[in-house]
XYZ file of N, CA and C in Angstrom:
618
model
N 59.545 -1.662 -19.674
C 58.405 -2.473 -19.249
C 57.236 -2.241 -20.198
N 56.898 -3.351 -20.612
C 55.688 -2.947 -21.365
C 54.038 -2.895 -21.103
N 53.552 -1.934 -21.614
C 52.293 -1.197 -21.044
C 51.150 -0.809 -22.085
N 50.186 -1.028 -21.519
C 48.800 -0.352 -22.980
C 49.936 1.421 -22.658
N 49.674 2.016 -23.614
C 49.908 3.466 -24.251
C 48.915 4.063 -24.870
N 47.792 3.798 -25.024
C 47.026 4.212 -26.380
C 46.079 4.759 -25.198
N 44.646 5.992 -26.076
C 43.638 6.834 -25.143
C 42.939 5.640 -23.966
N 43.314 6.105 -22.845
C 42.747 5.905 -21.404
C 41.206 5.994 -20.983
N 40.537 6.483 -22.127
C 39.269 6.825 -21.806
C 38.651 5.862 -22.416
N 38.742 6.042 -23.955
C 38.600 5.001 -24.834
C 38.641 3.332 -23.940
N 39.113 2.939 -23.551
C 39.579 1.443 -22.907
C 38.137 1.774 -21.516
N 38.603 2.724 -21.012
C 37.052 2.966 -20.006
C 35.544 2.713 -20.735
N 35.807 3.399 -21.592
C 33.947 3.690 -22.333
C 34.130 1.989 -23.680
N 35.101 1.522 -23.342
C 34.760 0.341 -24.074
C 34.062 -0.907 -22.928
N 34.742 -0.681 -21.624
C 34.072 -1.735 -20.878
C 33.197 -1.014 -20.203
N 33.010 0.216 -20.304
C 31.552 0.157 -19.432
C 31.832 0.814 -17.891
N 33.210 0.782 -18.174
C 33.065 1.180 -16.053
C 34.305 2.079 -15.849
N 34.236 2.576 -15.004
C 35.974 3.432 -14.396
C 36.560 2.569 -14.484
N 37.461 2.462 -14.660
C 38.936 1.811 -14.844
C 39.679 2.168 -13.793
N 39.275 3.246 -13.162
C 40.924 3.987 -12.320
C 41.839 4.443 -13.281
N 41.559 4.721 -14.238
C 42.921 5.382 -15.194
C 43.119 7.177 -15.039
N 41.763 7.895 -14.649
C 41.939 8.887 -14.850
C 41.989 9.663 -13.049
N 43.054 10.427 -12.774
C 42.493 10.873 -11.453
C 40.885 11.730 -10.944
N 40.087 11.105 -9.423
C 39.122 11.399 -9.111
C 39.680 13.000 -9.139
N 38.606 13.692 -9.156
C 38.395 14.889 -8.875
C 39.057 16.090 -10.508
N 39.597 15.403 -11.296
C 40.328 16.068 -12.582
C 39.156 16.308 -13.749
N 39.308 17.442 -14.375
C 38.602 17.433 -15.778
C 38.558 16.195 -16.320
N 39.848 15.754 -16.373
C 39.539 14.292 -17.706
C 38.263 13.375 -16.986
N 38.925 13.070 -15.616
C 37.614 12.431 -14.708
C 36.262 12.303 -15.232
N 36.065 13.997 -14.896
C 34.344 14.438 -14.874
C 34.240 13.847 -16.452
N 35.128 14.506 -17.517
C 34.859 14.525 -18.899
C 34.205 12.704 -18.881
N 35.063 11.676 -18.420
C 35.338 10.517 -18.828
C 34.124 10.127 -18.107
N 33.800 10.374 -17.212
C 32.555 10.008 -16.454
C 30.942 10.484 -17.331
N 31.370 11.112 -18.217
C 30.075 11.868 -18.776
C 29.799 11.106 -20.155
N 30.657 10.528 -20.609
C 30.292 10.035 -22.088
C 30.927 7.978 -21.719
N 30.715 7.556 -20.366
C 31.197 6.547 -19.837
C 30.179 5.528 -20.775
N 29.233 5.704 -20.957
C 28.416 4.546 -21.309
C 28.204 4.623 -22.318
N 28.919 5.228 -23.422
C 29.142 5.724 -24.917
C 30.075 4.870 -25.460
N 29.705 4.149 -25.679
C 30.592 3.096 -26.689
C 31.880 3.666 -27.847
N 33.040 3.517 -27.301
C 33.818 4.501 -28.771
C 33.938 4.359 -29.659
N 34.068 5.067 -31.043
C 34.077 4.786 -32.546
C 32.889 5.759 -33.174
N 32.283 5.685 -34.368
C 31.955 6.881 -35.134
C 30.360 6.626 -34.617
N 29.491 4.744 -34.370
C 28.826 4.447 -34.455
C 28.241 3.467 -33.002
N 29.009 4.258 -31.703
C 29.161 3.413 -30.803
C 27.628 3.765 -29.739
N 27.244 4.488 -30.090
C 25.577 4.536 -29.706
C 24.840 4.050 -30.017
N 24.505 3.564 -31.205
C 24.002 2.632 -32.404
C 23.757 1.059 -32.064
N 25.758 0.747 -31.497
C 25.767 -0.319 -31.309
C 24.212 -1.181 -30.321
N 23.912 -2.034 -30.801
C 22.965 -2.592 -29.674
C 22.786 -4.346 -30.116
N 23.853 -4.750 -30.808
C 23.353 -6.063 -31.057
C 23.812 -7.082 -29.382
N 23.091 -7.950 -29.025
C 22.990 -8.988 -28.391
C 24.140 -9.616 -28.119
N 25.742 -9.471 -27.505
C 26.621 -9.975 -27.356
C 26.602 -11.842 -27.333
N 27.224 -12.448 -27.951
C 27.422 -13.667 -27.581
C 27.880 -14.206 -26.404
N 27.978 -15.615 -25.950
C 28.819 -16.194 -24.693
C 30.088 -15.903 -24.446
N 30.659 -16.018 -25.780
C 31.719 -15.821 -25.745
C 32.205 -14.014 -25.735
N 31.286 -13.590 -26.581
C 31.415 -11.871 -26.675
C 31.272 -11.692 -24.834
N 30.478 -12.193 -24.225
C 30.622 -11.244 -22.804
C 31.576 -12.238 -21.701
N 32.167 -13.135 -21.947
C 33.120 -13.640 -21.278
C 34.157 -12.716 -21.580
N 34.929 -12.291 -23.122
C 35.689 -11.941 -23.779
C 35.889 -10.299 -23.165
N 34.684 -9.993 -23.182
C 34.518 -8.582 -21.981
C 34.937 -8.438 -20.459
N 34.699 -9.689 -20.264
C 34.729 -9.743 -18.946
C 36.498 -9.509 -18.294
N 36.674 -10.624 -19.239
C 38.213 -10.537 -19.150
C 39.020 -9.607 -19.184
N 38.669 -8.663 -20.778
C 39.374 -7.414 -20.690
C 38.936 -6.636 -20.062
N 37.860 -6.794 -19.191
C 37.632 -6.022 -18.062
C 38.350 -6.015 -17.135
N 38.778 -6.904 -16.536
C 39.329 -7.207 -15.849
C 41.059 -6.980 -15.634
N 41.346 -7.499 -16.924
C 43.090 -6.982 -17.080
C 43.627 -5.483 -17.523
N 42.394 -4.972 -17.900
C 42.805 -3.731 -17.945
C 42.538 -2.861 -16.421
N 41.701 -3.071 -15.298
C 41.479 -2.395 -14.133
C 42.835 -2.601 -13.387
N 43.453 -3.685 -13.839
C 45.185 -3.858 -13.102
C 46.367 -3.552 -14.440
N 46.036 -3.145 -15.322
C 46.968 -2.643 -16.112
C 47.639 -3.481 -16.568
N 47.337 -4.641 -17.017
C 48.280 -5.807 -17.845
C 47.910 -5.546 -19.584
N 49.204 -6.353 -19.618
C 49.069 -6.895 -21.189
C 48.461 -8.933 -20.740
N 48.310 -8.877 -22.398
C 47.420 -9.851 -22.251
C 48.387 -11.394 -21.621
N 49.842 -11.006 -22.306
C 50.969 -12.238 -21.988
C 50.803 -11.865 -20.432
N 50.741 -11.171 -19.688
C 50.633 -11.014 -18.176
C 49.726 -11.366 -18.084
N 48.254 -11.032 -18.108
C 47.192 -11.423 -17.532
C 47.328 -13.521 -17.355
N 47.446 -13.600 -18.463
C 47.206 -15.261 -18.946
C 48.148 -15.963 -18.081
N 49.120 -15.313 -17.496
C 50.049 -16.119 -17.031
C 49.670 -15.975 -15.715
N 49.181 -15.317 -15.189
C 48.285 -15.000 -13.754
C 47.431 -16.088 -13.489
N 46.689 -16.350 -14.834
C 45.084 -17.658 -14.775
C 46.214 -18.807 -14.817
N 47.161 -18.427 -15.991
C 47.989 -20.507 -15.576
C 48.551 -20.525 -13.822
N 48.860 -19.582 -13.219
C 49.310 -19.367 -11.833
C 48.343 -19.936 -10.975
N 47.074 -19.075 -11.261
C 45.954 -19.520 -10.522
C 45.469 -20.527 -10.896
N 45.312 -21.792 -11.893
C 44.541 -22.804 -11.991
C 45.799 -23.776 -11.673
N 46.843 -23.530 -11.105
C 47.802 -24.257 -10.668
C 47.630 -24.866 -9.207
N 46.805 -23.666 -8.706
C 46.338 -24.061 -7.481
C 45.096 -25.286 -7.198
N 45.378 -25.606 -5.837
C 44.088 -26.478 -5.784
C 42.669 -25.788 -5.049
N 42.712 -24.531 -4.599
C 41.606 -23.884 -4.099
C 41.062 -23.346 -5.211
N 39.827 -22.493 -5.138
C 38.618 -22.067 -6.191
C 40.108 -20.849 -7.133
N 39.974 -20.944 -9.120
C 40.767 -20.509 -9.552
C 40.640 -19.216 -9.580
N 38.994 -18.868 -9.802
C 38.682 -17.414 -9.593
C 39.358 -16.728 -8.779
N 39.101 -17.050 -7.723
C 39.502 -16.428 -6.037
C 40.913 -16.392 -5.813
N 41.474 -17.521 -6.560
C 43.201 -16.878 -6.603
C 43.957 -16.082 -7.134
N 43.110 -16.124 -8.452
C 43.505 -15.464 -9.755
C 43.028 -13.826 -9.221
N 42.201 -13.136 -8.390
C 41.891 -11.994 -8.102
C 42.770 -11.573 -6.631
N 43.206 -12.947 -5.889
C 44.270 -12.433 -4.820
C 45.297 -12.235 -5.623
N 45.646 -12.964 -6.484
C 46.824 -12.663 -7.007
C 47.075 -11.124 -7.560
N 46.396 -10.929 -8.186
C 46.147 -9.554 -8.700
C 46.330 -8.442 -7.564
N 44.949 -9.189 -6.826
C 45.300 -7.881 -5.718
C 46.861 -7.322 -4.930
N 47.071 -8.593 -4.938
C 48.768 -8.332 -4.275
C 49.816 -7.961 -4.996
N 49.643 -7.612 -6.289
C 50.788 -6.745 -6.998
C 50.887 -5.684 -6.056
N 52.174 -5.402 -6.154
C 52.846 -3.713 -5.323
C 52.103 -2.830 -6.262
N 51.856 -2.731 -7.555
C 51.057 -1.334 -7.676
C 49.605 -1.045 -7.594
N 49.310 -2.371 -7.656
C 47.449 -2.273 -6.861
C 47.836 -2.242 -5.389
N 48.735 -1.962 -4.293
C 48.537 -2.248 -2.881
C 48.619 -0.733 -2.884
N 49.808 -0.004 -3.518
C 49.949 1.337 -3.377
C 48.338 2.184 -3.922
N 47.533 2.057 -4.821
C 46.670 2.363 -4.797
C 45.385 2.309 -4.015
N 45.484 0.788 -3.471
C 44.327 0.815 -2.522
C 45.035 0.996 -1.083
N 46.226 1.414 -0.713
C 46.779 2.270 0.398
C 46.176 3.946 0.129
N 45.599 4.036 -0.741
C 45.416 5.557 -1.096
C 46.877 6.252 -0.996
N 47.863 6.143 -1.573
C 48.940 6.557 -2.233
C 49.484 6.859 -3.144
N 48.533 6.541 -4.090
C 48.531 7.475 -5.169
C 46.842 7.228 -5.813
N 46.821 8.145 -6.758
C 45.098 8.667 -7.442
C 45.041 7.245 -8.676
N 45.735 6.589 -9.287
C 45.469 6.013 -9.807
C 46.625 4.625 -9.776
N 46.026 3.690 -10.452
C 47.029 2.056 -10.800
C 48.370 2.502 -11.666
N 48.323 3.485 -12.800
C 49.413 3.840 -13.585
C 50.473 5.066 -12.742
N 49.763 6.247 -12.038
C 50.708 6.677 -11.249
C 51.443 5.615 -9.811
N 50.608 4.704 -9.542
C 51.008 3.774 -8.373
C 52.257 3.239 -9.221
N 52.146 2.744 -10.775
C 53.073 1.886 -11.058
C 54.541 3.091 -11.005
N 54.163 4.036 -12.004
C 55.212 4.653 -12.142
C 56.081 5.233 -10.848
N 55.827 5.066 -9.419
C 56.161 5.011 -8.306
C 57.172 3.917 -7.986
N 56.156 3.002 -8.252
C 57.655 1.725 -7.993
C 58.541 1.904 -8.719
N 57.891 1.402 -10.327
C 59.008 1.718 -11.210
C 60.396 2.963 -10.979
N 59.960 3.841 -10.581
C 60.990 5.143 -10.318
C 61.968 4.925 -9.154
N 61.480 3.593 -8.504
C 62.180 3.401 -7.129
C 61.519 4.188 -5.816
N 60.313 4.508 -5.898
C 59.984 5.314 -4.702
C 59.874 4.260 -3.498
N 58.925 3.381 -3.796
C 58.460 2.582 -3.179
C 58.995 1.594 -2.240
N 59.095 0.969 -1.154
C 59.874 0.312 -0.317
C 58.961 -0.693 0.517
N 59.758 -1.737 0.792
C 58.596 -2.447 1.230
C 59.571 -3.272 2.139
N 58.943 -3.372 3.405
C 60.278 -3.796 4.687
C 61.560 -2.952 4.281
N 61.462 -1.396 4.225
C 62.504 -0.683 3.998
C 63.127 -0.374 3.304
N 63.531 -1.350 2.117
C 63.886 -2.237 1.265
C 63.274 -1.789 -0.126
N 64.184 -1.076 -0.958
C 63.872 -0.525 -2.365
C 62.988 -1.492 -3.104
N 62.045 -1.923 -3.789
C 61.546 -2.604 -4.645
C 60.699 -2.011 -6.037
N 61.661 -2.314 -6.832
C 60.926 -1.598 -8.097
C 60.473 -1.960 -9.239
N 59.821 -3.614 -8.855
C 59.068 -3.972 -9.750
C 57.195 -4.113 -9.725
N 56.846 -3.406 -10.098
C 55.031 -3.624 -10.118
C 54.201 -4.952 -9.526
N 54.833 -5.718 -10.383
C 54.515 -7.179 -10.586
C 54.797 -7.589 -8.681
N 55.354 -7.440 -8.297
C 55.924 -8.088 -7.115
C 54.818 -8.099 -5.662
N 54.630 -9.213 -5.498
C 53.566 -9.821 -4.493
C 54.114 -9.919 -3.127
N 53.097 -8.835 -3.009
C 53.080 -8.751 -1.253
C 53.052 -9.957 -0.402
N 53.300 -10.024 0.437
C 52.805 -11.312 1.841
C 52.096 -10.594 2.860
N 51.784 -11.393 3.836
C 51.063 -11.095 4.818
C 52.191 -10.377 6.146
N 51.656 -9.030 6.650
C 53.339 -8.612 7.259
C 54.268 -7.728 6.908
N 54.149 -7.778 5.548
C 55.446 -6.989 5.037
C 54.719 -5.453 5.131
N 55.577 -4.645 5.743
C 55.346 -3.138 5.588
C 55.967 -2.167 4.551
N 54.803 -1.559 3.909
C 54.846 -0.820 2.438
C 55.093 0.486 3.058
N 55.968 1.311 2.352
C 56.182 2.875 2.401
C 57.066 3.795 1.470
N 57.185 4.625 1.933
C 57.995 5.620 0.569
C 58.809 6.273 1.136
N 59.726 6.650 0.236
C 60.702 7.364 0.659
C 60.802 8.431 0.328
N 61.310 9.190 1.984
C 60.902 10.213 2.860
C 60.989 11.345 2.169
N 61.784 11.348 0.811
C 61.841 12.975 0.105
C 60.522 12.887 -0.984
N 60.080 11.908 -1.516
C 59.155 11.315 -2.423
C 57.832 11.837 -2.042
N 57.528 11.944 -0.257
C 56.789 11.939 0.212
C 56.363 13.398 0.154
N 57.289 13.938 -0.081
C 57.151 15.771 -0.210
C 56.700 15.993 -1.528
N 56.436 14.942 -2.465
C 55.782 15.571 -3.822
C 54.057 15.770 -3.917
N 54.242 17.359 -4.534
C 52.747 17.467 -4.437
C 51.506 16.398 -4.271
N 51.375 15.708 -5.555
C 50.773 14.092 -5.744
C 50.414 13.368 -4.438
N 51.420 13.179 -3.995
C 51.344 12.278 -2.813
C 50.912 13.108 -1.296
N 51.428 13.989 -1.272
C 50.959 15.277 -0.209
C 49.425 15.273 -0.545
N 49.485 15.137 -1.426
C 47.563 15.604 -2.000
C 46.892 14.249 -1.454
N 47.283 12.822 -1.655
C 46.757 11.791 -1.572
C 46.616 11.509 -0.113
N 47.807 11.963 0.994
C 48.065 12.010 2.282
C 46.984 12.629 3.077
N 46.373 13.563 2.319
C 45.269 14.936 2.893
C 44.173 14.550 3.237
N 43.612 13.428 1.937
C 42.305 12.833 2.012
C 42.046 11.834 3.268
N 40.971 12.359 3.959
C 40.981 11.357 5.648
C 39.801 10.557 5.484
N 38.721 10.763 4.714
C 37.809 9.690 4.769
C 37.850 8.511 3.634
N 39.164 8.409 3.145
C 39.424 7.154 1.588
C 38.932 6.216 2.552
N 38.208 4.780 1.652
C 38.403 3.797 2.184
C 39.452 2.963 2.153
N 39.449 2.128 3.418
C 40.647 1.074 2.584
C 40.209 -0.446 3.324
N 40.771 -0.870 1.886
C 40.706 -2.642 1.726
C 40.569 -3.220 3.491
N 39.813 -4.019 3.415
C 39.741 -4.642 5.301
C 41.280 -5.840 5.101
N 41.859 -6.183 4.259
C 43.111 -6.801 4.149
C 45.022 -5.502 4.192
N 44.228 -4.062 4.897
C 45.326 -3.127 4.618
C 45.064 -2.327 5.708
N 45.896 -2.098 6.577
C 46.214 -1.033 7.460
C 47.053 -0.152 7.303
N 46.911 0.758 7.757
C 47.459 2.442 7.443
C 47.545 3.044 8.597
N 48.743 4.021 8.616
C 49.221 4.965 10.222
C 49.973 6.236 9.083
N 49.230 7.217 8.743
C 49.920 7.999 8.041
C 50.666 7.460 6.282
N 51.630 7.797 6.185
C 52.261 7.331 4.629
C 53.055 6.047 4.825
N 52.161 4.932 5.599
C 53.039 3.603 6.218
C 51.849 2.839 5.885
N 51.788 1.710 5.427
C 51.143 0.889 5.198
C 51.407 -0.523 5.919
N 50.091 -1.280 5.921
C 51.113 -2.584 6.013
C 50.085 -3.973 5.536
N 50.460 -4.718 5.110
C 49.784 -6.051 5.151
C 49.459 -6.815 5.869
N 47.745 -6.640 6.566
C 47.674 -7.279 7.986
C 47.116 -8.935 7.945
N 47.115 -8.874 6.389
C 46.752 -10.557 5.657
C 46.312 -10.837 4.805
N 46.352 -12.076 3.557
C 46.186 -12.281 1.808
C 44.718 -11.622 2.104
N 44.397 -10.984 0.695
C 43.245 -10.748 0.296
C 42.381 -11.609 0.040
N 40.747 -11.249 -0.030
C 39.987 -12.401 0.090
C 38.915 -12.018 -0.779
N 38.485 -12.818 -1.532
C 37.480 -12.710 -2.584
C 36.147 -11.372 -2.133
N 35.447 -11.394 -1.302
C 34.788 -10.349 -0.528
C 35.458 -9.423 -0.369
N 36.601 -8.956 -0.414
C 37.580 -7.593 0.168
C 37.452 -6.780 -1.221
N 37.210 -7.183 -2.286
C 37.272 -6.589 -3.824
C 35.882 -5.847 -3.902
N 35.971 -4.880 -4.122
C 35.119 -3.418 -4.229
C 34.443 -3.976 -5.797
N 35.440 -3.913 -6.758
C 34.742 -3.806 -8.051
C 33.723 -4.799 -8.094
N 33.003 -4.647 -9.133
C 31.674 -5.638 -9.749
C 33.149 -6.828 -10.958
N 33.156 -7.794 -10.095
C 33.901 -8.720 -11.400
C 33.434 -10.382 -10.823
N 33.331 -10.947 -12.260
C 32.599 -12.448 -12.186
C 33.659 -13.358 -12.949
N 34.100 -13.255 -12.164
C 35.646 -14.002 -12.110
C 35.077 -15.300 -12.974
N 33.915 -16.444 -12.717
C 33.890 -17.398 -13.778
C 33.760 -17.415 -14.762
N 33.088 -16.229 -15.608
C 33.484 -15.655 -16.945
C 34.798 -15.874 -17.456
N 35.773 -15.131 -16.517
C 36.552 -15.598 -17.222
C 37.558 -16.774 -17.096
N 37.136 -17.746 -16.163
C 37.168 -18.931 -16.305
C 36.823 -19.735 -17.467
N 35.837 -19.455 -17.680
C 34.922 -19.997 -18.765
C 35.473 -19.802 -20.204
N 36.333 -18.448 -20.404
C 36.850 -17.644 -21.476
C 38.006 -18.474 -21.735
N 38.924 -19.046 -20.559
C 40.178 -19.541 -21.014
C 39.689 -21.382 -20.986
N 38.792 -21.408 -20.654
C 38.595 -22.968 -20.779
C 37.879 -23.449 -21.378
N 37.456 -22.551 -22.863
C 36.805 -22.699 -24.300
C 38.163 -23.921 -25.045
């Protein structure tokens, strides 16, 4: 499956914000949190010229596809998905997202980050109506119950993620212990992050 590989921090301190790449509470965390608004490269403090329309649409975007871990042939095929529709494209194009299996496992608080969530499915942990599913990409419905399997559940990682009692979670996700479930599609308001979805509207319809 193919995946960004290259420094995790770097891709953070280029857009400006957490990503979710590094786990809360870890050295890299604190480290990545401390030089966050440091632009990377030899001269990235310096930087201060005036972005163009297109320069902060162009941001926006890879803002955006990198907080769900795509490549760019994924992301794009998400916006042709969503402008396929006849409701607002923004608002689909970010349910859509939201309902990948490895963004649900993360905002289930089941694992610390989007890349350990993926590597979960991917490994086969993950189950959803019981039912092995081990592709990332794969979109929840409204109903279907997410969980793991029962020896999986004994790994440190996830024991650790199980512990935490005050996480929030999504008002589109209910939780009873290491059981999840989908109590209905996500909705433009249910999204925590700061993202201006017509940016990148605007970006693909240059």
């Amino acid at each position: 499956m193919a995946r960004y590989r290259g420094p995790k921090n770097r891709i953070a301190r280029r857009e400006g914000i957490d990503l979710g790449l590094k786990t809360p509470g870890s050295a890299a965390h604190a480290n990545l949190m401390k030089r966050l608004k440091i632009t990377p490269g030899m001269h990235g403090q310096k930087r201060k010229r005036k972005p163009s329309d297109y320069g902060i649409q162009l941001r926006e975007k890879q803002k955006v596809k990198r907080l769900y871990g795509l490549l760019e042939k994924q992301f794009k095929n998400y916006f042709a998905k969503a402008s396929s529709h006849t409701q607002n494209t923004g608002e689909v194009l970010l349910s859509l997202l939201e309902r990948r299996l490895d963004n649900v496992i993360y905002r289930l608080n089941l694992a610390p980050t989007r890349t350990s969530a993926r590597q979960f499915v991917t490994h086969g942990h993950v189950l959803v109506d019981n039912k092995k599913v081990n592709i990332p990409s794969y979109s929840v419905r409204a109903g279907e119950v997410i969980s793991m399997k029962p020896k999986f559940l004994e790994t440190p990682v996830v024991r650790q993620m199980l512990e935490i009692k005050d996480a929030s979670l999504a008002a589109w996700l209910s939780k009873k212990g290491p059981v999840g479930k989908i109590t209905r599609l996500p909705k433009r308001e249910d999204i925590a992050e700061a993202i201006n979805e017509q940016l990148i509207i605007e970006f693909y319809s240059r």
